[in-house]
Short mmCIF file of C-alpha atoms and ligand atoms in Angstrom, two decimals:
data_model
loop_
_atom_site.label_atom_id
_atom_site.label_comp_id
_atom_site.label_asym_id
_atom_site.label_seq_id
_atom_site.Cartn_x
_atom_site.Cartn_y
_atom_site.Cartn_z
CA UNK A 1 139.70 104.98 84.62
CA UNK A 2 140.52 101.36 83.50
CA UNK A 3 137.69 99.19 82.74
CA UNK A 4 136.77 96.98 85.39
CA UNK A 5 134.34 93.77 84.51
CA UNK A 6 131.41 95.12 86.38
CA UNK A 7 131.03 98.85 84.72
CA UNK A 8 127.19 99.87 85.28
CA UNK A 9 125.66 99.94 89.13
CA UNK A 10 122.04 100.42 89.47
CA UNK A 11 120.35 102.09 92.21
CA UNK A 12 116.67 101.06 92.77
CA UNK A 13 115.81 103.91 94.53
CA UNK A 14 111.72 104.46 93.73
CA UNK A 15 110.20 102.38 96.34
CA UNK A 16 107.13 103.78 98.69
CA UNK A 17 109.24 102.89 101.83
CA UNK A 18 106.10 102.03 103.61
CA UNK A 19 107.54 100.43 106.77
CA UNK A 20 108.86 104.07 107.69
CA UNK A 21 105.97 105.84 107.12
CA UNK A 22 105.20 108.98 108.19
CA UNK A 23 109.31 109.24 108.33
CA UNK A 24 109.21 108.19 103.97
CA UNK A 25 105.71 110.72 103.37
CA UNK A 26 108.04 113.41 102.39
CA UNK A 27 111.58 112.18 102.92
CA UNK A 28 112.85 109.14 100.41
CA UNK A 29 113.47 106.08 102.79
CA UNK A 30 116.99 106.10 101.10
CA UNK A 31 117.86 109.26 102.58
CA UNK A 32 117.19 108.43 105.83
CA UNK A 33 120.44 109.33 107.80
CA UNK A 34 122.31 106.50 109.93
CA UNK A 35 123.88 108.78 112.06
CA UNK A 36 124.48 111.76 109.92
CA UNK A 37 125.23 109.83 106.54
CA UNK A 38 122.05 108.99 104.61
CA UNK A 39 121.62 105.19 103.36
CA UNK A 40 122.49 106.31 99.25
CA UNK A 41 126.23 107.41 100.64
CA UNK A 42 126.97 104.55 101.80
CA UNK A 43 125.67 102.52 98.60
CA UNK A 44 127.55 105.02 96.10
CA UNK A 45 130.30 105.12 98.41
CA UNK A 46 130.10 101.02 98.41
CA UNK A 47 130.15 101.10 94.59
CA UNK A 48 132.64 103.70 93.53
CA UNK A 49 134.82 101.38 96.15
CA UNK A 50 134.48 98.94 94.00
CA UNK A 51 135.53 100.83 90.58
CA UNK A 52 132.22 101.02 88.19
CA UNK A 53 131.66 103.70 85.71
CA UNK A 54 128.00 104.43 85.61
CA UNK A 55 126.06 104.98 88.40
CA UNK A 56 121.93 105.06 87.53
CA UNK A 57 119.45 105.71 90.13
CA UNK A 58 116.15 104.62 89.53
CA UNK A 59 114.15 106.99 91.02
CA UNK A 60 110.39 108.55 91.16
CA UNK A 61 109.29 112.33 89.87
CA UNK A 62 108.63 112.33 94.47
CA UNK A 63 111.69 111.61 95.26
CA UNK A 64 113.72 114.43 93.52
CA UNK A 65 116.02 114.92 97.02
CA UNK A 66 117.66 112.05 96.12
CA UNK A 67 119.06 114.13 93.28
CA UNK A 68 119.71 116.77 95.35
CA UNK A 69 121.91 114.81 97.72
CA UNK A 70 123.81 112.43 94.90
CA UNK A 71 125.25 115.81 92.83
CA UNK A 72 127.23 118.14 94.09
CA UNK A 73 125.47 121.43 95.41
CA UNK A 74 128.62 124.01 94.62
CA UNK A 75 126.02 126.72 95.99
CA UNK A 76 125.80 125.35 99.38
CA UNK A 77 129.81 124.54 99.54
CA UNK A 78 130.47 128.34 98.66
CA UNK A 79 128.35 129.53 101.25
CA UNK A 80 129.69 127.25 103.49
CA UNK A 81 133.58 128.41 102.61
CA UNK A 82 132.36 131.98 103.12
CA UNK A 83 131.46 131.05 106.27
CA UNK A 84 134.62 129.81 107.49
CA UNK A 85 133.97 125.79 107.49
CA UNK A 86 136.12 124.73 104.77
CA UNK A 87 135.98 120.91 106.29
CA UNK A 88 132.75 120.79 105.44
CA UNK A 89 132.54 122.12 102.12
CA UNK A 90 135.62 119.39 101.90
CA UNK A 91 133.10 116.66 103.09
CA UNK A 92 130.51 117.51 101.18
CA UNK A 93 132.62 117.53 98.12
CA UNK A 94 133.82 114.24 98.23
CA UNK A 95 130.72 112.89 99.05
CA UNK A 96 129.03 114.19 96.00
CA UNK A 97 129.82 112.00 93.09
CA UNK A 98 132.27 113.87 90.62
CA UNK A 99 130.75 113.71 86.99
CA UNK A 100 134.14 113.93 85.86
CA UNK A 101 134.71 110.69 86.80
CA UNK A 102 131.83 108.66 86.62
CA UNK A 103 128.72 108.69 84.62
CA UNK A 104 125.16 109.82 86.79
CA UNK A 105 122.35 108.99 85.66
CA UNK A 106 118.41 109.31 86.53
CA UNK A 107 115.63 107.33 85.20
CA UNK A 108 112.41 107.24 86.61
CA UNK A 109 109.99 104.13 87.58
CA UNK A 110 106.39 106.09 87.09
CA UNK A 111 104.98 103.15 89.44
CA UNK A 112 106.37 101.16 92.15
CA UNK A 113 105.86 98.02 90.11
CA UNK A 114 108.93 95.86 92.08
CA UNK A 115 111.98 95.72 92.51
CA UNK A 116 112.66 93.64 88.51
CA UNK A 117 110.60 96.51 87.18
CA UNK A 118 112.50 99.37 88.75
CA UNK A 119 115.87 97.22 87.41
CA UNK A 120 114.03 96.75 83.75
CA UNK A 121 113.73 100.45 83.79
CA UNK A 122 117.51 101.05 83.63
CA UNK A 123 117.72 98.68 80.30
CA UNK A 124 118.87 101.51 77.76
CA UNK A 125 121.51 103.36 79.91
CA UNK A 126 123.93 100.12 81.16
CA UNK A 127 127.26 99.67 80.10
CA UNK A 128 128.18 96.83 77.82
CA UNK A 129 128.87 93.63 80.47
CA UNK A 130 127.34 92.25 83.88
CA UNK A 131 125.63 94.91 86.20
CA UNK A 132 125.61 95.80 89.54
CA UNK A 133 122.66 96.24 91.83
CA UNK A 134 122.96 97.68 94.67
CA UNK A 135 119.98 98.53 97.37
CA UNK A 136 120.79 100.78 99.64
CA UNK A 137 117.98 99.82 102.19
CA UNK A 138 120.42 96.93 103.10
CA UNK A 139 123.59 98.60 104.72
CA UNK A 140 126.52 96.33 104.68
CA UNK A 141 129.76 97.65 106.53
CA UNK A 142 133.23 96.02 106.60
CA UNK A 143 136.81 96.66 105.76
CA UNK A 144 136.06 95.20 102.66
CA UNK A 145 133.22 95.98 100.20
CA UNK A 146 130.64 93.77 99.64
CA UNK A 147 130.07 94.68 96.11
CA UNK A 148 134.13 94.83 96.00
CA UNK A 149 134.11 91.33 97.40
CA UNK A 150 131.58 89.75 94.57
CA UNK A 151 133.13 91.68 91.69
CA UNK A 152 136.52 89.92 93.36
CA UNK A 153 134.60 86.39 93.43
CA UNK A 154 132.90 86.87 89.62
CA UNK A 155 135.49 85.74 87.65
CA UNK A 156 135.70 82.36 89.94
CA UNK A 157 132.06 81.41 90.68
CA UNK A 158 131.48 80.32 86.89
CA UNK A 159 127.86 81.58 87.25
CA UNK A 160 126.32 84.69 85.01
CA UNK A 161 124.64 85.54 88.12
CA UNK A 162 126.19 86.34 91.85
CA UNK A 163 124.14 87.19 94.46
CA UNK A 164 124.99 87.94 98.22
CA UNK A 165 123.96 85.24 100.71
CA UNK A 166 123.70 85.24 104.04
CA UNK A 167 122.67 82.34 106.22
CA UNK A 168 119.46 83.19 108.67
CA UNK A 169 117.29 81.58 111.29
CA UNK A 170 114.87 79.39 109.51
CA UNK A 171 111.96 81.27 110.73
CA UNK A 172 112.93 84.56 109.21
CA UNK A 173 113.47 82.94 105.64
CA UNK A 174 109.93 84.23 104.43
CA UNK A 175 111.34 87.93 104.39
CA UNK A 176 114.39 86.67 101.53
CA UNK A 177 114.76 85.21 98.25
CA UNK A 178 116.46 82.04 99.17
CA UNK A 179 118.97 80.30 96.97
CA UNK A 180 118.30 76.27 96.68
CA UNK A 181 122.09 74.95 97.10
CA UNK A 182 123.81 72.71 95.08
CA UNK A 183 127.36 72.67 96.58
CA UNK A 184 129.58 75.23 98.65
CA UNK A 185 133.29 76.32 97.83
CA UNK A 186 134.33 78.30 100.52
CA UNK A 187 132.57 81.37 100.60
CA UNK A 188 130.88 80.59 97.14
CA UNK A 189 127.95 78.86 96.52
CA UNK A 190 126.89 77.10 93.91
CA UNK A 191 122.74 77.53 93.56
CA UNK A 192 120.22 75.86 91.07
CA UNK A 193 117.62 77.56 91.71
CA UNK A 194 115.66 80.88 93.98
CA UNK A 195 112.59 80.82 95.64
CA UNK A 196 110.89 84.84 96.56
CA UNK A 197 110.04 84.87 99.95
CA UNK A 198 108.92 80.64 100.85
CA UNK A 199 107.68 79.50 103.97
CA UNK A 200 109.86 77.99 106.63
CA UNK A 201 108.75 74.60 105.62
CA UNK A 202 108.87 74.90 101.61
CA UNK A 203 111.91 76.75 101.89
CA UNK A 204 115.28 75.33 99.84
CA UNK A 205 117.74 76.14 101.97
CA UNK A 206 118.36 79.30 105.10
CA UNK A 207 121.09 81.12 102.67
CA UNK A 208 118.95 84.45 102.16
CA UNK A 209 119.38 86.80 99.20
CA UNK A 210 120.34 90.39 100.30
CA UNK A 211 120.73 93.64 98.21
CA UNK A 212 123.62 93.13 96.40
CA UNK A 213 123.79 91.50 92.84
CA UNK A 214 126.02 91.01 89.83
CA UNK A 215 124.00 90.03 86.87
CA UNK A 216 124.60 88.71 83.40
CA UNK A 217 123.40 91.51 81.36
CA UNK A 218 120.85 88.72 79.82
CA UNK A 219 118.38 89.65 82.92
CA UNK A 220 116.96 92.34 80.99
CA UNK A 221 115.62 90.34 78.30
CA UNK A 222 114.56 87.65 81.25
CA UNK A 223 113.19 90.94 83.16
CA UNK A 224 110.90 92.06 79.91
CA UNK A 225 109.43 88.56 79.44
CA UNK A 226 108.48 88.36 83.15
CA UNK A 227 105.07 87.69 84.56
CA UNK A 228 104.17 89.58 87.80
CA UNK A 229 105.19 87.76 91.11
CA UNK A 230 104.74 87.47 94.62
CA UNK A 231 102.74 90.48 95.64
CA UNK A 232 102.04 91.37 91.57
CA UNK A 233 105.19 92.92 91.31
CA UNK A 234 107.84 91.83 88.97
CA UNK A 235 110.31 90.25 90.80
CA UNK A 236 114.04 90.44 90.11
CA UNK A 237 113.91 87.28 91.75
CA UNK A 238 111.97 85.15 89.42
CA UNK A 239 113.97 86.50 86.57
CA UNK A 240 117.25 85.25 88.14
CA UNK A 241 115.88 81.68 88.84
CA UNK A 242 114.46 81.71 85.18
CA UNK A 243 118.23 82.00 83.93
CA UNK A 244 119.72 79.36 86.32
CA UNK A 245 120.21 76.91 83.81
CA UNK A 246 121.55 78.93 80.78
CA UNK A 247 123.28 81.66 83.15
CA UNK A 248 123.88 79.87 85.99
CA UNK A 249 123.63 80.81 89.59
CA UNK A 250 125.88 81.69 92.75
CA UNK A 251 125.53 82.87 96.10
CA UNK A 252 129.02 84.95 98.18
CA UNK A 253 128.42 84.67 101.62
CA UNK A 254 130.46 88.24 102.26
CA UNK A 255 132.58 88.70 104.86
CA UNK A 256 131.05 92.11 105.96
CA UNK A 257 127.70 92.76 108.35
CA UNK A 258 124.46 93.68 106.59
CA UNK A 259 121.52 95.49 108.12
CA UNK A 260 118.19 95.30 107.08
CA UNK A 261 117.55 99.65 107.14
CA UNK A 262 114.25 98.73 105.17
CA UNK A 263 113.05 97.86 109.35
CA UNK A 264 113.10 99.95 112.12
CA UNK A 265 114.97 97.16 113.84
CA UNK A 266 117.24 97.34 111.45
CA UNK A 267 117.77 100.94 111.31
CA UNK A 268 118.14 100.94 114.95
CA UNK A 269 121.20 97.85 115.11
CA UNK A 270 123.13 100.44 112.44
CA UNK A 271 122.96 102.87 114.33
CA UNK A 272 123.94 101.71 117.82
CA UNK A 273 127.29 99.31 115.69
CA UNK A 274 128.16 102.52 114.57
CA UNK A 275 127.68 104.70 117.38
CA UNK A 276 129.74 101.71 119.10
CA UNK A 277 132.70 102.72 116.89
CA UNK A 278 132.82 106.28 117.86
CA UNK A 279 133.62 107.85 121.29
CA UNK A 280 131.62 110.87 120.50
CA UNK A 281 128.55 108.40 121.31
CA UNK A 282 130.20 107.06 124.63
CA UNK A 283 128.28 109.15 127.41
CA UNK A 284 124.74 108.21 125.25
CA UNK A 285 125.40 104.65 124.78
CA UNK A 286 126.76 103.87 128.97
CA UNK A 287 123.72 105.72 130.32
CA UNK A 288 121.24 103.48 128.16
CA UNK A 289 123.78 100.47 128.94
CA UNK A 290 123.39 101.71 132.49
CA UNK A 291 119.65 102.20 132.86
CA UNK A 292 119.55 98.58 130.94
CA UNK A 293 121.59 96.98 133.78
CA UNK A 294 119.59 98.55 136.31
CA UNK A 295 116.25 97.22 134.82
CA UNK A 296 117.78 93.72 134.67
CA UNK A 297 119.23 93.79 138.42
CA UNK A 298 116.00 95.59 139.85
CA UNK A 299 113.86 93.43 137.50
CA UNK A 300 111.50 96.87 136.06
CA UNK A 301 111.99 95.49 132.25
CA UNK A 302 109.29 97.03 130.87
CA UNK A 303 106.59 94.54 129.97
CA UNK A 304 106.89 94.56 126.36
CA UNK A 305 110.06 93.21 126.29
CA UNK A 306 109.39 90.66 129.02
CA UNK A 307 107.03 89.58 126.47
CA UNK A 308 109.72 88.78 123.71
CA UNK A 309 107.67 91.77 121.62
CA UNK A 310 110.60 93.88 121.52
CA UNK A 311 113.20 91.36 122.57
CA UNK A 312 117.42 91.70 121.97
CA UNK A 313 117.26 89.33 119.41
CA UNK A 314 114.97 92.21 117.54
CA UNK A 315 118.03 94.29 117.29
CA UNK A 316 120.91 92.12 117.22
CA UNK A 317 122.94 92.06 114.68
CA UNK A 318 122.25 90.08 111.91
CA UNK A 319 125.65 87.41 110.78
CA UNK A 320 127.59 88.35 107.91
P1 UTP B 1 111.83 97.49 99.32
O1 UTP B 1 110.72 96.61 98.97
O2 UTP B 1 112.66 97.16 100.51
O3 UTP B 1 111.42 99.00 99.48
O4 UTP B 1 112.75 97.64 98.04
P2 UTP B 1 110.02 99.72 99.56
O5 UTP B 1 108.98 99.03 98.77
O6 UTP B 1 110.34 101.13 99.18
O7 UTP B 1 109.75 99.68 101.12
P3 UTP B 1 108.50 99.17 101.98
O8 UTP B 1 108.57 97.67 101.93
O9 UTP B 1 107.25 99.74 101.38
O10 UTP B 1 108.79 99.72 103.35
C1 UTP B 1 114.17 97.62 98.06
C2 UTP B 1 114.71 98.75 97.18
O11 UTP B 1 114.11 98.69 95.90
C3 UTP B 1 113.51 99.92 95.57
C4 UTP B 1 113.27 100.64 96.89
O12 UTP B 1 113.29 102.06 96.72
C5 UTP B 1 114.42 100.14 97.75
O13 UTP B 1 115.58 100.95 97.57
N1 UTP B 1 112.27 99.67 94.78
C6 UTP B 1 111.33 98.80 95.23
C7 UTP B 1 112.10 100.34 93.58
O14 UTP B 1 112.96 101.15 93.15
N2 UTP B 1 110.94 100.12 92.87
C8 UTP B 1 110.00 99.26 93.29
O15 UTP B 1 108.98 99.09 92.58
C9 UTP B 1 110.20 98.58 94.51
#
């Protein structure tokens, strides 16, 4: 494999998943299927798209089915060839990752300490360069990559860090980092500075942070000198800003759609946009579009989403 710039990928992958409790008590939240593909696939699937080396998954001694479901099982494919479904074996094959060709490795985060700590912990196993990290709680589908896209963007942004960006509604901006803007070049922005999860009112700017990041491989030095955060975690966030003027900062808004699997809402938007795609899911999706169009015309919408508790805008899907 030829080197690419961005050769390490990091998986933070030892969170408590509380928001899907009891779903995460005995199931990692990163497993969680949408549809039949659990949210890790799609992140390793995301990064070997976009050519690194080393994949490390920072994990917890809990959550060893993550394991499990990144390797290949050759047990399980053998049984499932003697049992005549050789497309599945097939599947399951190509979904594993192939330690011939890229590096797997575990570390573990004893303590859910945040989302910088979990990133800290993968210090002694990177590659020589800028990292990837990649959270796989934040789905992001499109023809092209969004960790493809940045990688694509690094060379041009003139910034140690890249983050992904997304514009949101001002009164969702406490739930992001949010990048204070400079300037904007196309689809790059130029940021001097981060702020973890502001108010509406303090906040810099609406361009959000989401889960994907290339990072100067100075942030682990910024990471071990960091005080805890928001919440008394160690944010990756804070270490980021801290860097801004040395490092220097950007923001891609990709070109792809992201959805937040970390909420139910969330979850439930990635499902239907892909069920959308696939006329398997027809018959399912017209009788809920039907009983929905009856509800409107007969006016029996139940009252919690009269209410705007449980309102379309809950589940629409968030811009790219
Ligand atoms: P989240 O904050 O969304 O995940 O972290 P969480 O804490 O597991 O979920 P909730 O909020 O309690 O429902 C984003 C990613 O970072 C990882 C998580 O596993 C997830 O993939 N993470 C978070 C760590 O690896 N370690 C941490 O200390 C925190």
């Amino acid at each position: 494999m030829s080197q690419g710039i961005v050769r390490t990928a990091i998986f933070p992958v030892a969170g408590l998943g509380t928001r899907f409790l009891p779903a995460t008590k005995a199931t990692p939240k990163e497993l969680l299927p949408v549809l039949d593909t659990p949210l890790i696939q799609y992140a390793i699937d995301e990064a070997r798209a976009a050519g690194v080396e080393r994949m490390i998954f920072v994990s917890h001694p809990s959550k060893s089915a993550i394991e499990r479901h990144v390797l290949d099982d050759v047990d399980l494919r053998a049984t499932l060839r003697k049992r005549g479904k050789a497309r599945l074996d097939r599947a399951l094959k190509s979904a594993a990752i192939d330690e011939d060709v890229h590096d797997v490795i575990f570390v573990m985060q004893p303590e859910p300490l945040g989302l910088g700590h979990a990133v800290l912990c993968a210090r002694d196993h990177v590659l020589p360069g800028p990292v990837a990290v990649i959270l796989p709680d934040d789905l992001i589908l499109g023809p092209k990559g969004c960790l493809s896209e940045m990688i694509a963007a690094y060379p041009t942004c003139d910034s140690g860090h890249l983050v992904a960006t997304m514009d949101v509604p001002r009164d969702e901006v406490s739930s992001y980092g949010v990048l204070s803007v400079l300037s904007r070049n196309g689809a790059v922005i130029k940021a001097d500075g981060m702020v973890e999860k502001p108010t509406a009112d303090a906040a810099p700017s609406t361009f959000a942070v989401v889960g994907r990041y290339v990072l100067d491989s100075t942030i682990f030095d910024a990471l071990a000198g960091q005080a805890p955060g928001v919440g008394g975690e160690i944010q990756l966030t804070d270490a980021i800003a801290a860097g801004v003027l040395d490092i220097g900062l950007s923001g891609l808004t990709f070109s792809a759609i992201r959805f937040d699997c970390g909420s139910k809402q969330g979850m439930l938007a990635a499902e239907l946009h892909l069920a959308q795609q696939d006329p398997a899911f027809d018959a399912v999706l017209d009788k809920f579009a039907k009983s929905w169009s009856d509800a409107i015309a007969g006016q029996t919408i139940p009252l919690a989403h009269r209410n705007g508790r449980a309102t379309a805008s809950a589940i629409a899907f968030p811009s790219g």
